[in-house]
Structure formats: structure tokens, C-alpha cells
Amino acid sequence: MNYWLIKSEPDVFSFEQLCQDGRTRWDGVRNYQARNNLRAMRAGDLCIYYHSNIGLAAVGIATVLQEYYPDPTAESGDWSCVDMGPVKPLQRAVTLAEIKSNPELGNIGLVRNPRLSVMPLTFDEFSTLLRMSGTQL
DNA sequence: GCCAACGTTGGC
DNA sequence: GCCAACGTTGGC
């Protein structure tokens, strides 16, 4: 089991939308590091869903339904996508400010490289985020 | 292979 | 809307 943090702008595709749809293709990633992270995802892996630009907070938990396959939205290049499904919303959103102020989360990509859209979390980091949100799986 | 220029992302 | 940080591109 691996843990991840995925980012989305909520006015493009929000966690609420994912809950409504039940499943979505996580496509459009055009960054090699993020792509490689997508390819390392395994079915059943858990993802913290973070809202960038608007909200600036972790809001939910998603899971990998389908491991990587070629991204049909890519007109050229070697890109991949996965299918995601909702698990549950966080009991309480964890803001970027809270994340940044927690030393246990000082090493996550969100803090170290704010522009990476798909990044791994350690189990400890994942657990810390769940605890801060008051959420149990 | 280096580096300047440019485009994109995302927080503020 | 601005700007800093990062990644990519392309000329040399």
C-alpha cells in the first residue's frame, strides 16, 4: 500500500465532483515527475485530495481504481493517467497554512515543491494528515 | 552540454 | 493580478 497526495483546482475538478461521479480519469498530467508518480500507483492506494488555488486545503481521500494506462488526452508524448474513485471527505479540511506549520509535514512535496501535482506521502505523513483532519478510515 | 528565455503553476 | 519558482525548450 502506497500513499499519495494529488492536487486539483476545485473549479476544474473538485473532490465533491469526484464523489458525485464515483470515478474519474486522472489525466492531463504533463510533468515527468508527476507522471512517474502516477505510474507507481497501485490499485487500492490511498490519496489525499488537495484543492489548489481555491480553498488551499486537503479535503478528502481518494483511491486508485485503475492503474496507469496511456493518457488519451495527450496528442503527443509518453503520458499516462489512472482512474480515481472517492473514499470519503475529510472530517475537517486541513489548510495549507496548517500543513506548513506542522514540522512532521516539512518534507512533503507540497511544501518543498509546490508545483508538483502528484507526490508520494509516507505512511506517517498520511496518518498525520488524517489525524489533523479528525478523520478515521 | 550549457544556459538564457520562455511558459506554467500556484500562493499571496 | 502579480510574481516567484520551477520545468522545458532551443540556440550556440
PDB file of C-alpha atoms (C1' of nucleotides) in Angstrom:
ATOM      1  CA  MET A   1       0.000   0.000   0.000  1.00  0.00           C
ATOM      2  CA  ASN A   2       1.316   3.399  -1.056  1.00  0.00           C
ATOM      3  CA  TYR A   3       0.107   6.839  -0.079  1.00  0.00           C
ATOM      4  CA  TRP A   4      -0.082   9.917  -2.273  1.00  0.00           C
ATOM      5  CA  LEU A   5      -1.189  13.497  -2.370  1.00  0.00           C
ATOM      6  CA  ILE A   6      -2.947  14.694  -5.522  1.00  0.00           C
ATOM      7  CA  LYS A   7      -3.825  18.260  -6.378  1.00  0.00           C
ATOM      8  CA  SER A   8      -6.704  19.672  -8.318  1.00  0.00           C
ATOM      9  CA  GLU A   9      -8.141  23.107  -8.790  1.00  0.00           C
ATOM     10  CA  PRO A  10     -11.659  22.780  -7.420  1.00  0.00           C
ATOM     11  CA  ASP A  11     -13.202  24.960 -10.130  1.00  0.00           C
ATOM     12  CA  VAL A  12     -11.800  22.485 -12.668  1.00  0.00           C
ATOM     13  CA  PHE A  13     -12.492  19.248 -10.818  1.00  0.00           C
ATOM     14  CA  SER A  14     -13.341  19.250  -7.137  1.00  0.00           C
ATOM     15  CA  PHE A  15     -13.458  16.431  -4.626  1.00  0.00           C
ATOM     16  CA  GLU A  16     -17.217  16.951  -4.419  1.00  0.00           C
ATOM     17  CA  GLN A  17     -17.379  16.314  -8.139  1.00  0.00           C
ATOM     18  CA  LEU A  18     -15.407  13.098  -7.712  1.00  0.00           C
ATOM     19  CA  CYS A  19     -17.879  11.969  -5.037  1.00  0.00           C
ATOM     20  CA  GLN A  20     -20.783  12.710  -7.364  1.00  0.00           C
ATOM     21  CA  ASP A  21     -19.221  10.958 -10.346  1.00  0.00           C
ATOM     22  CA  GLY A  22     -17.909   7.972  -8.388  1.00  0.00           C
ATOM     23  CA  ARG A  23     -14.982   7.566 -10.764  1.00  0.00           C
ATOM     24  CA  THR A  24     -12.814   9.803 -12.891  1.00  0.00           C
ATOM     25  CA  ARG A  25      -9.861   9.571 -15.240  1.00  0.00           C
ATOM     26  CA  TRP A  26      -6.934  11.402 -13.703  1.00  0.00           C
ATOM     27  CA  ASP A  27      -5.497  12.707 -16.956  1.00  0.00           C
ATOM     28  CA  GLY A  28      -3.749  15.768 -18.270  1.00  0.00           C
ATOM     29  CA  VAL A  29      -0.580  15.362 -16.214  1.00  0.00           C
ATOM     30  CA  ARG A  30       2.291  16.808 -18.261  1.00  0.00           C
ATOM     31  CA  ASN A  31       5.150  16.729 -15.830  1.00  0.00           C
ATOM     32  CA  TYR A  32       7.593  13.844 -15.797  1.00  0.00           C
ATOM     33  CA  GLN A  33       7.970  13.605 -12.058  1.00  0.00           C
ATOM     34  CA  ALA A  34       4.203  13.617 -11.583  1.00  0.00           C
ATOM     35  CA  ARG A  35       3.797  11.104 -14.401  1.00  0.00           C
ATOM     36  CA  ASN A  36       6.307   8.759 -12.814  1.00  0.00           C
ATOM     37  CA  ASN A  37       4.410   9.028  -9.561  1.00  0.00           C
ATOM     38  CA  LEU A  38       1.176   8.163 -11.392  1.00  0.00           C
ATOM     39  CA  ARG A  39       2.881   5.105 -12.828  1.00  0.00           C
ATOM     40  CA  ALA A  40       3.984   3.970  -9.395  1.00  0.00           C
ATOM     41  CA  MET A  41       0.406   3.972  -8.117  1.00  0.00           C
ATOM     42  CA  ARG A  42      -1.188   0.609  -7.441  1.00  0.00           C
ATOM     43  CA  ALA A  43      -4.873  -0.234  -7.281  1.00  0.00           C
ATOM     44  CA  GLY A  44      -6.139   0.423  -3.786  1.00  0.00           C
ATOM     45  CA  ASP A  45      -3.511   3.047  -2.935  1.00  0.00           C
ATOM     46  CA  LEU A  46      -4.901   5.959  -0.950  1.00  0.00           C
ATOM     47  CA  CYS A  47      -4.584   9.607  -1.953  1.00  0.00           C
ATOM     48  CA  ILE A  48      -5.096  12.796  -0.032  1.00  0.00           C
ATOM     49  CA  TYR A  49      -7.056  15.136  -2.284  1.00  0.00           C
ATOM     50  CA  TYR A  50      -5.821  18.713  -2.131  1.00  0.00           C
ATOM     51  CA  HIS A  51      -7.581  21.769  -3.539  1.00  0.00           C
ATOM     52  CA  SER A  52      -5.104  24.248  -5.041  1.00  0.00           C
ATOM     53  CA  ASN A  53      -5.757  27.868  -5.992  1.00  0.00           C
ATOM     54  CA  ILE A  54      -9.172  27.967  -4.330  1.00  0.00           C
ATOM     55  CA  GLY A  55      -9.546  26.530  -0.852  1.00  0.00           C
ATOM     56  CA  LEU A  56      -5.867  25.695  -0.388  1.00  0.00           C
ATOM     57  CA  ALA A  57      -6.659  22.694   1.751  1.00  0.00           C
ATOM     58  CA  ALA A  58      -6.699  18.922   1.864  1.00  0.00           C
ATOM     59  CA  VAL A  59     -10.352  17.986   1.685  1.00  0.00           C
ATOM     60  CA  GLY A  60     -10.777  14.286   1.002  1.00  0.00           C
ATOM     61  CA  ILE A  61      -9.446  10.798   0.467  1.00  0.00           C
ATOM     62  CA  ALA A  62      -9.430   9.117  -2.929  1.00  0.00           C
ATOM     63  CA  THR A  63      -8.288   5.705  -4.076  1.00  0.00           C
ATOM     64  CA  VAL A  64      -6.711   4.305  -7.227  1.00  0.00           C
ATOM     65  CA  LEU A  65      -9.262   2.206  -9.122  1.00  0.00           C
ATOM     66  CA  GLN A  66      -7.278   1.540 -12.273  1.00  0.00           C
ATOM     67  CA  GLU A  67      -3.515   1.539 -12.598  1.00  0.00           C
ATOM     68  CA  TYR A  68      -1.808   3.586 -15.271  1.00  0.00           C
ATOM     69  CA  TYR A  69      -2.584   3.440 -18.962  1.00  0.00           C
ATOM     70  CA  PRO A  70      -1.866   5.808 -21.867  1.00  0.00           C
ATOM     71  CA  ASP A  71      -3.436   9.237 -21.435  1.00  0.00           C
ATOM     72  CA  PRO A  72      -5.968   9.620 -24.279  1.00  0.00           C
ATOM     73  CA  THR A  73      -5.846  13.410 -23.929  1.00  0.00           C
ATOM     74  CA  ALA A  74      -2.154  13.516 -24.882  1.00  0.00           C
ATOM     75  CA  GLU A  75      -1.687  14.476 -28.517  1.00  0.00           C
ATOM     76  CA  SER A  76       1.954  13.540 -28.416  1.00  0.00           C
ATOM     77  CA  GLY A  77       4.477  12.249 -25.947  1.00  0.00           C
ATOM     78  CA  ASP A  78       4.591   9.408 -23.487  1.00  0.00           C
ATOM     79  CA  TRP A  79       1.986  10.311 -20.866  1.00  0.00           C
ATOM     80  CA  SER A  80      -0.097   8.248 -18.500  1.00  0.00           C
ATOM     81  CA  CYS A  81      -3.250   8.502 -16.463  1.00  0.00           C
ATOM     82  CA  VAL A  82      -5.039   6.463 -13.808  1.00  0.00           C
ATOM     83  CA  ASP A  83      -8.641   6.147 -12.678  1.00  0.00           C
ATOM     84  CA  MET A  84      -9.569   7.531  -9.281  1.00  0.00           C
ATOM     85  CA  GLY A  85     -12.537   6.987  -7.039  1.00  0.00           C
ATOM     86  CA  PRO A  86     -13.698   8.705  -3.837  1.00  0.00           C
ATOM     87  CA  VAL A  87     -13.233   7.145  -0.401  1.00  0.00           C
ATOM     88  CA  LYS A  88     -14.601   9.800   1.927  1.00  0.00           C
ATOM     89  CA  PRO A  89     -14.339  13.504   2.645  1.00  0.00           C
ATOM     90  CA  LEU A  90     -12.100  14.605   5.483  1.00  0.00           C
ATOM     91  CA  GLN A  91     -13.995  15.343   8.674  1.00  0.00           C
ATOM     92  CA  ARG A  92     -12.441  18.803   8.563  1.00  0.00           C
ATOM     93  CA  ALA A  93     -10.317  20.375   5.816  1.00  0.00           C
ATOM     94  CA  VAL A  94      -6.615  20.775   6.611  1.00  0.00           C
ATOM     95  CA  THR A  95      -5.369  24.081   5.235  1.00  0.00           C
ATOM     96  CA  LEU A  96      -2.046  24.693   3.567  1.00  0.00           C
ATOM     97  CA  ALA A  97      -1.144  27.001   6.452  1.00  0.00           C
ATOM     98  CA  GLU A  98      -1.721  24.168   8.944  1.00  0.00           C
ATOM     99  CA  ILE A  99       0.254  21.766   6.788  1.00  0.00           C
ATOM    100  CA  LYS A 100       3.157  24.198   6.559  1.00  0.00           C
ATOM    101  CA  SER A 101       3.146  24.848  10.275  1.00  0.00           C
ATOM    102  CA  ASN A 102       3.397  21.152  11.172  1.00  0.00           C
ATOM    103  CA  PRO A 103       7.045  20.068  11.342  1.00  0.00           C
ATOM    104  CA  GLU A 104       6.040  16.451  10.713  1.00  0.00           C
ATOM    105  CA  LEU A 105       4.970  17.518   7.234  1.00  0.00           C
ATOM    106  CA  GLY A 106       8.007  19.633   6.412  1.00  0.00           C
ATOM    107  CA  ASN A 107       9.280  17.162   3.839  1.00  0.00           C
ATOM    108  CA  ILE A 108       6.212  16.633   1.727  1.00  0.00           C
ATOM    109  CA  GLY A 109       6.303  17.796  -1.877  1.00  0.00           C
ATOM    110  CA  LEU A 110       3.515  20.262  -1.260  1.00  0.00           C
ATOM    111  CA  VAL A 111       5.872  22.196   0.954  1.00  0.00           C
ATOM    112  CA  ARG A 112       9.154  21.513  -0.824  1.00  0.00           C
ATOM    113  CA  ASN A 113       7.948  21.732  -4.411  1.00  0.00           C
ATOM    114  CA  PRO A 114       4.575  23.462  -4.515  1.00  0.00           C
ATOM    115  CA  ARG A 115       4.232  22.921  -8.255  1.00  0.00           C
ATOM    116  CA  LEU A 116       4.285  19.138  -8.258  1.00  0.00           C
ATOM    117  CA  SER A 117       0.752  17.839  -8.762  1.00  0.00           C
ATOM    118  CA  VAL A 118       1.185  14.180  -7.762  1.00  0.00           C
ATOM    119  CA  MET A 119       3.509  13.294  -4.919  1.00  0.00           C
ATOM    120  CA  PRO A 120       4.181  10.395  -2.571  1.00  0.00           C
ATOM    121  CA  LEU A 121       3.457  10.544   1.146  1.00  0.00           C
ATOM    122  CA  THR A 122       4.948   8.304   3.776  1.00  0.00           C
ATOM    123  CA  PHE A 123       2.527   6.360   5.942  1.00  0.00           C
ATOM    124  CA  ASP A 124       3.431   8.689   8.818  1.00  0.00           C
ATOM    125  CA  GLU A 125       2.668  11.784   6.763  1.00  0.00           C
ATOM    126  CA  PHE A 126      -0.610  10.279   5.602  1.00  0.00           C
ATOM    127  CA  SER A 127      -1.529   9.407   9.181  1.00  0.00           C
ATOM    128  CA  THR A 128      -0.604  12.863  10.404  1.00  0.00           C
ATOM    129  CA  LEU A 129      -2.898  14.449   7.832  1.00  0.00           C
ATOM    130  CA  LEU A 130      -5.737  12.123   8.803  1.00  0.00           C
ATOM    131  CA  ARG A 131      -5.215  12.931  12.462  1.00  0.00           C
ATOM    132  CA  MET A 132      -5.171  16.705  11.802  1.00  0.00           C
ATOM    133  CA  SER A 133      -8.449  16.345   9.922  1.00  0.00           C
ATOM    134  CA  GLY A 134     -10.080  14.311  12.654  1.00  0.00           C
ATOM    135  CA  THR A 135     -10.789  11.547  10.145  1.00  0.00           C
ATOM    136  CA  GLN A 136     -10.686   7.804  10.599  1.00  0.00           C
ATOM    137  CA  LEU A 137     -10.670   5.405   7.703  1.00  0.00           C
TER     138      LEU A 137
ATOM    139  C1'  DG B   1      26.045  20.012 -22.789  1.00  0.00           C
ATOM    140  C1'  DC B   2      25.276  24.613 -21.065  1.00  0.00           C
ATOM    141  C1'  DC B   3      22.441  28.368 -20.224  1.00  0.00           C
ATOM    142  C1'  DA B   4      19.198  32.045 -21.389  1.00  0.00           C
ATOM    143  C1'  DA B   5      14.474  32.684 -22.482  1.00  0.00           C
ATOM    144  C1'  DC B   6      10.027  31.450 -22.059  1.00  0.00           C
ATOM    145  C1'  DG B   7       5.698  29.278 -20.270  1.00  0.00           C
ATOM    146  C1'  DT B   8       3.137  27.434 -16.491  1.00  0.00           C
ATOM    147  C1'  DT B   9       1.799  26.813 -11.869  1.00  0.00           C
ATOM    148  C1'  DG B  10       0.164  28.286  -7.613  1.00  0.00           C
ATOM    149  C1'  DG B  11       0.379  31.083  -3.374  1.00  0.00           C
ATOM    150  C1'  DC B  12      -0.465  35.543  -1.881  1.00  0.00           C
TER     151       DC B  12
ATOM    152  C1'  DG C   1      -3.482  40.333 -10.823  1.00  0.00           C
ATOM    153  C1'  DC C   2       1.232  39.864  -9.557  1.00  0.00           C
ATOM    154  C1'  DC C   3       5.304  37.488  -9.009  1.00  0.00           C
ATOM    155  C1'  DA C   4       8.435  33.722  -7.564  1.00  0.00           C
ATOM    156  C1'  DA C   5       9.776  29.083  -8.530  1.00  0.00           C
ATOM    157  C1'  DC C   6      10.275  25.546 -11.447  1.00  0.00           C
ATOM    158  C1'  DG C   7      10.476  22.870 -15.854  1.00  0.00           C
ATOM    159  C1'  DT C   8      11.167  22.841 -20.700  1.00  0.00           C
ATOM    160  C1'  DT C   9      12.909  24.470 -24.964  1.00  0.00           C
ATOM    161  C1'  DG C  10      16.194  25.863 -28.196  1.00  0.00           C
ATOM    162  C1'  DG C  11      20.380  28.296 -29.749  1.00  0.00           C
ATOM    163  C1'  DC C  12      25.141  28.038 -29.514  1.00  0.00           C
TER     164       DC C  12
END
